[in-house]
CSV table of C-alpha atoms in Angstrom, one decimal:
chain,number,residue,atom,x,y,z
A,7,MET,CA,84.0,6.5,12.9
A,8,THR,CA,86.5,4.2,14.4
A,9,VAL,CA,89.5,6.5,14.3
A,10,HIS,CA,90.2,8.5,17.4
A,11,ALA,CA,91.1,12.2,16.9
A,12,THR,CA,94.3,13.7,18.2
A,13,ALA,CA,94.0,16.4,20.9
A,14,LEU,CA,92.0,19.4,19.8
A,15,HIS,CA,93.5,22.9,19.8
A,16,PRO,CA,92.4,24.8,22.9
A,17,PHE,CA,90.7,27.4,20.7
A,18,VAL,CA,88.3,24.7,19.5
A,19,LEU,CA,87.5,23.7,23.0
A,20,GLU,CA,87.3,27.2,24.6
A,21,ARG,CA,85.5,29.2,21.9
A,22,TYR,CA,81.9,30.1,22.6
A,23,SER,CA,79.5,32.9,21.8
A,24,PRO,CA,78.9,34.9,25.0
A,25,THR,CA,75.7,36.7,25.6
A,26,GLY,CA,77.2,39.3,27.8
A,27,PHE,CA,80.4,41.5,27.7
A,28,ARG,CA,82.4,43.5,30.2
A,29,ARG,CA,81.6,47.1,29.7
A,30,GLU,CA,84.8,48.2,31.4
A,31,HIS,CA,87.0,46.3,28.9
A,32,THR,CA,88.5,48.3,26.1
A,33,LEU,CA,90.7,47.1,23.2
A,34,SER,CA,93.9,48.8,22.2
A,35,SER,CA,94.3,50.0,18.6
A,36,ALA,CA,97.1,47.4,18.3
A,37,GLU,CA,94.7,44.6,19.3
A,38,VAL,CA,92.0,45.9,16.8
A,39,HIS,CA,94.7,46.0,14.1
A,40,SER,CA,95.7,42.4,14.8
A,41,LEU,CA,92.1,41.2,14.5
A,42,PHE,CA,91.7,42.7,11.1
A,43,GLU,CA,95.2,41.7,10.0
A,44,ALA,CA,94.3,38.1,10.8
A,45,ALA,CA,91.1,38.5,8.7
A,46,ARG,CA,93.1,40.0,5.9
A,47,ARG,CA,95.3,37.0,5.7
A,48,ALA,CA,92.5,34.5,5.3
A,49,PRO,CA,92.4,32.5,2.1
A,50,SER,CA,89.9,33.4,-0.7
A,51,ALA,CA,89.1,32.1,-4.1
A,52,GLY,CA,91.7,33.6,-6.5
A,53,ASN,CA,92.8,35.8,-3.7
A,54,SER,CA,89.8,38.0,-4.5
A,55,GLN,CA,89.2,38.9,-0.8
A,56,PRO,CA,85.5,39.7,-1.3
A,57,TRP,CA,85.1,41.1,2.2
A,58,ARG,CA,85.1,44.5,4.0
A,59,PHE,CA,84.4,45.5,7.6
A,60,ILE,CA,82.8,48.4,9.4
A,61,ALA,CA,84.2,48.4,12.9
A,62,GLY,CA,83.3,50.6,15.9
A,63,MET,CA,84.9,50.6,19.3
A,64,ARG,CA,82.5,51.0,22.2
A,65,GLY,CA,82.0,54.8,22.8
A,66,ASP,CA,83.0,56.0,19.3
A,67,ALA,CA,80.7,57.3,16.7
A,68,VAL,CA,80.8,54.2,14.5
A,69,HIS,CA,79.9,51.9,17.4
A,70,ARG,CA,76.9,54.2,18.2
A,71,ARG,CA,75.8,54.1,14.6
A,72,LEU,CA,76.0,50.3,14.5
A,73,THR,CA,74.1,49.8,17.8
A,74,GLY,CA,71.3,51.9,16.5
A,75,PHE,CA,70.4,49.1,14.1
A,76,LEU,CA,70.6,46.1,16.4
A,77,ALA,CA,67.5,44.1,17.0
A,78,ARG,CA,66.2,44.2,20.6
A,79,SER,CA,67.4,40.6,21.1
A,80,SER,CA,71.0,41.4,20.2
A,81,ALA,CA,71.1,45.0,21.6
A,82,ALA,CA,70.7,43.5,25.1
A,83,TRP,CA,74.2,42.2,25.0
A,84,ALA,CA,76.1,43.2,21.8
A,85,SER,CA,76.1,47.0,22.6
A,86,ASP,CA,78.3,46.2,25.6
A,87,ALA,CA,81.0,44.6,23.4
A,88,SER,CA,84.4,46.3,23.2
A,89,LEU,CA,84.1,46.1,19.4
A,90,LEU,CA,81.2,45.8,17.0
A,91,VAL,CA,81.9,44.7,13.4
A,92,ALA,CA,79.6,44.6,10.4
A,93,ASN,CA,80.9,42.0,8.0
A,94,LEU,CA,80.4,42.9,4.3
A,95,VAL,CA,80.5,40.6,1.3
A,96,GLN,CA,80.8,41.7,-2.3
A,97,ARG,CA,77.8,40.2,-4.2
A,98,ARG,CA,78.3,41.6,-7.7
A,99,VAL,CA,80.9,43.2,-9.9
A,100,GLU,CA,80.4,46.9,-9.6
A,101,ASP,CA,77.9,48.4,-12.1
A,102,THR,CA,76.8,45.0,-13.4
A,103,ASP,CA,74.5,42.1,-12.6
A,104,PHE,CA,77.4,39.6,-12.7
A,105,GLU,CA,78.1,37.6,-9.5
A,106,TYR,CA,81.5,38.7,-8.1
A,107,SER,CA,82.4,35.2,-6.9
A,108,GLU,CA,80.3,32.1,-6.2
A,109,PHE,CA,82.6,31.6,-3.2
A,110,ALA,CA,82.2,35.1,-1.6
A,111,ASP,CA,80.1,34.0,1.4
A,112,TYR,CA,82.5,31.1,2.1
A,113,ASP,CA,85.5,33.5,1.8
A,114,LEU,CA,83.9,36.0,4.2
A,115,GLY,CA,83.3,33.2,6.6
A,116,GLN,CA,87.0,32.3,6.4
A,117,ALA,CA,88.0,35.9,7.2
A,118,VAL,CA,85.7,36.1,10.2
A,119,ALA,CA,86.9,32.7,11.4
A,120,HIS,CA,90.5,34.0,11.2
A,121,LEU,CA,89.5,37.1,13.2
A,122,THR,CA,87.8,34.9,15.7
A,123,PHE,CA,90.9,32.7,16.1
A,124,GLN,CA,93.0,35.9,16.6
A,125,ALA,CA,90.5,37.2,19.2
A,126,ASN,CA,90.9,34.0,21.2
A,127,ALA,CA,94.7,34.4,21.2
A,128,LEU,CA,94.1,37.8,22.7
A,129,GLY,CA,91.9,36.4,25.5
A,130,LEU,CA,88.7,37.6,23.8
A,131,GLN,CA,85.5,36.0,22.6
A,132,VAL,CA,83.5,36.7,19.5
A,133,HIS,CA,79.7,36.4,19.1
A,134,GLN,CA,78.6,36.3,15.4
A,135,PHE,CA,75.0,37.2,14.8
A,136,ARG,CA,72.4,38.3,12.3
A,137,ALA,CA,69.8,40.1,14.5
A,138,PHE,CA,70.1,43.6,13.0
A,139,ASP,CA,68.4,45.8,10.4
A,140,ARG,CA,70.5,44.9,7.3
A,141,ASP,CA,68.8,47.5,5.0
A,142,GLY,CA,69.0,50.2,7.6
A,143,LEU,CA,72.7,49.7,8.1
A,144,HIS,CA,73.3,49.6,4.4
A,145,GLN,CA,71.7,53.0,4.0
A,146,GLU,CA,73.3,54.4,7.2
A,147,PHE,CA,76.8,53.7,5.8
A,148,GLU,CA,75.9,54.5,2.2
A,149,LEU,CA,77.2,51.2,0.9
A,150,PRO,CA,77.2,50.6,-2.9
A,151,ASP,CA,74.6,48.2,-4.1
A,152,HIS,CA,77.2,45.5,-5.1
A,153,TRP,CA,78.1,45.1,-1.4
A,154,GLU,CA,75.9,43.5,1.3
A,155,ILE,CA,76.2,43.3,5.1
A,156,ALA,CA,76.0,39.6,5.7
A,157,THR,CA,76.5,39.3,9.5
A,158,MET,CA,77.8,41.2,12.5
A,159,ALA,CA,80.2,40.2,15.3
A,160,ALA,CA,80.6,41.5,18.8
A,161,VAL,CA,84.1,41.2,20.3
A,162,GLY,CA,85.3,41.6,23.8
A,163,ARG,CA,85.8,40.0,27.2
A,164,PRO,CA,82.7,38.0,28.5
A,165,GLY,CA,81.1,39.4,31.6
A,166,ALA,CA,81.4,37.4,34.8
A,167,ASP,CA,77.8,36.3,34.7
A,168,ALA,CA,77.7,35.9,30.9
A,169,THR,CA,76.2,32.8,29.5
A,170,GLY,CA,76.9,31.4,26.1
A,171,THR,CA,74.8,30.1,23.3
A,172,ASP,CA,74.3,26.4,23.1
A,173,ARG,CA,77.5,24.6,22.3
A,174,ARG,CA,76.0,21.1,21.9
A,175,ARG,CA,77.0,19.6,18.5
A,176,LYS,CA,75.7,16.7,16.5
A,177,PRO,CA,77.8,13.6,16.8
A,178,LEU,CA,80.7,13.4,14.4
A,179,ASP,CA,79.0,10.4,12.6
A,180,ASP,CA,76.0,12.7,11.9
A,181,VAL,CA,78.0,15.4,10.2
A,182,MET,CA,80.2,13.2,8.0
A,183,TRP,CA,78.6,12.3,4.7
A,184,THR,CA,81.2,9.7,4.1
A,185,VAL,CA,84.6,9.0,5.4
A,186,ALA,CA,87.2,6.3,4.7
A,187,ASN,CA,87.7,3.8,7.4
A,188,ILE,CA,91.3,4.8,8.0
A,189,GLY,CA,91.9,2.3,10.7
A,190,SER,CA,90.9,-0.6,8.5
A,191,GLN,CA,92.8,0.7,5.5
A,192,HIS,CA,95.9,1.0,7.6
A,193,ALA,CA,95.5,-2.6,8.8
A,194,ARG,CA,95.0,-3.9,5.3
A,195,SER,CA,97.9,-1.8,4.0
A,196,GLY,CA,100.2,-3.1,6.7
A,197,ALA,CA,99.2,-6.7,6.1
A,198,ALA,CA,99.9,-6.4,2.3
A,199,GLU,CA,103.4,-5.0,3.0
A,200,GLU,CA,104.4,-7.9,5.3
């Protein structure tokens, strides 16, 4: 690509997935409310909002129930997070085999992204993950069959010695299937107007 991007938002540059959280850090109920209010305001197909959340603050009963189903790899760091969230997606229309929305996973991703953006604004980081017993959590929280736990997220302040997951990304040219050469179009457009 020949076009140079404008400056990126600090969130894009600062966001990472820490593998360690500060156990002494706690969230206020107002901060937790703001995280889920941000998620609630995410766009969704037909405004269907096919997401729900199970949230537990470290030390409460919901947090303990959630941590009991973490895989060993995620339990090593996620259980220290100030907030653990199970992210649910509606798969089917209740009491039918009909798909609720072909965009449900995308929409849930939007909601969690909005939550992640709000967390960053509060000086927090979010580590999204899938290393947990999905079926066990489904049974533990007695979820109806038309809902599924898709992912989990750990939210909090990274520990002083916390590392992050690999942030290397493919070059932009590798992730663009096709893109207009805006610079060349602009030059041709300008020449035609003269």
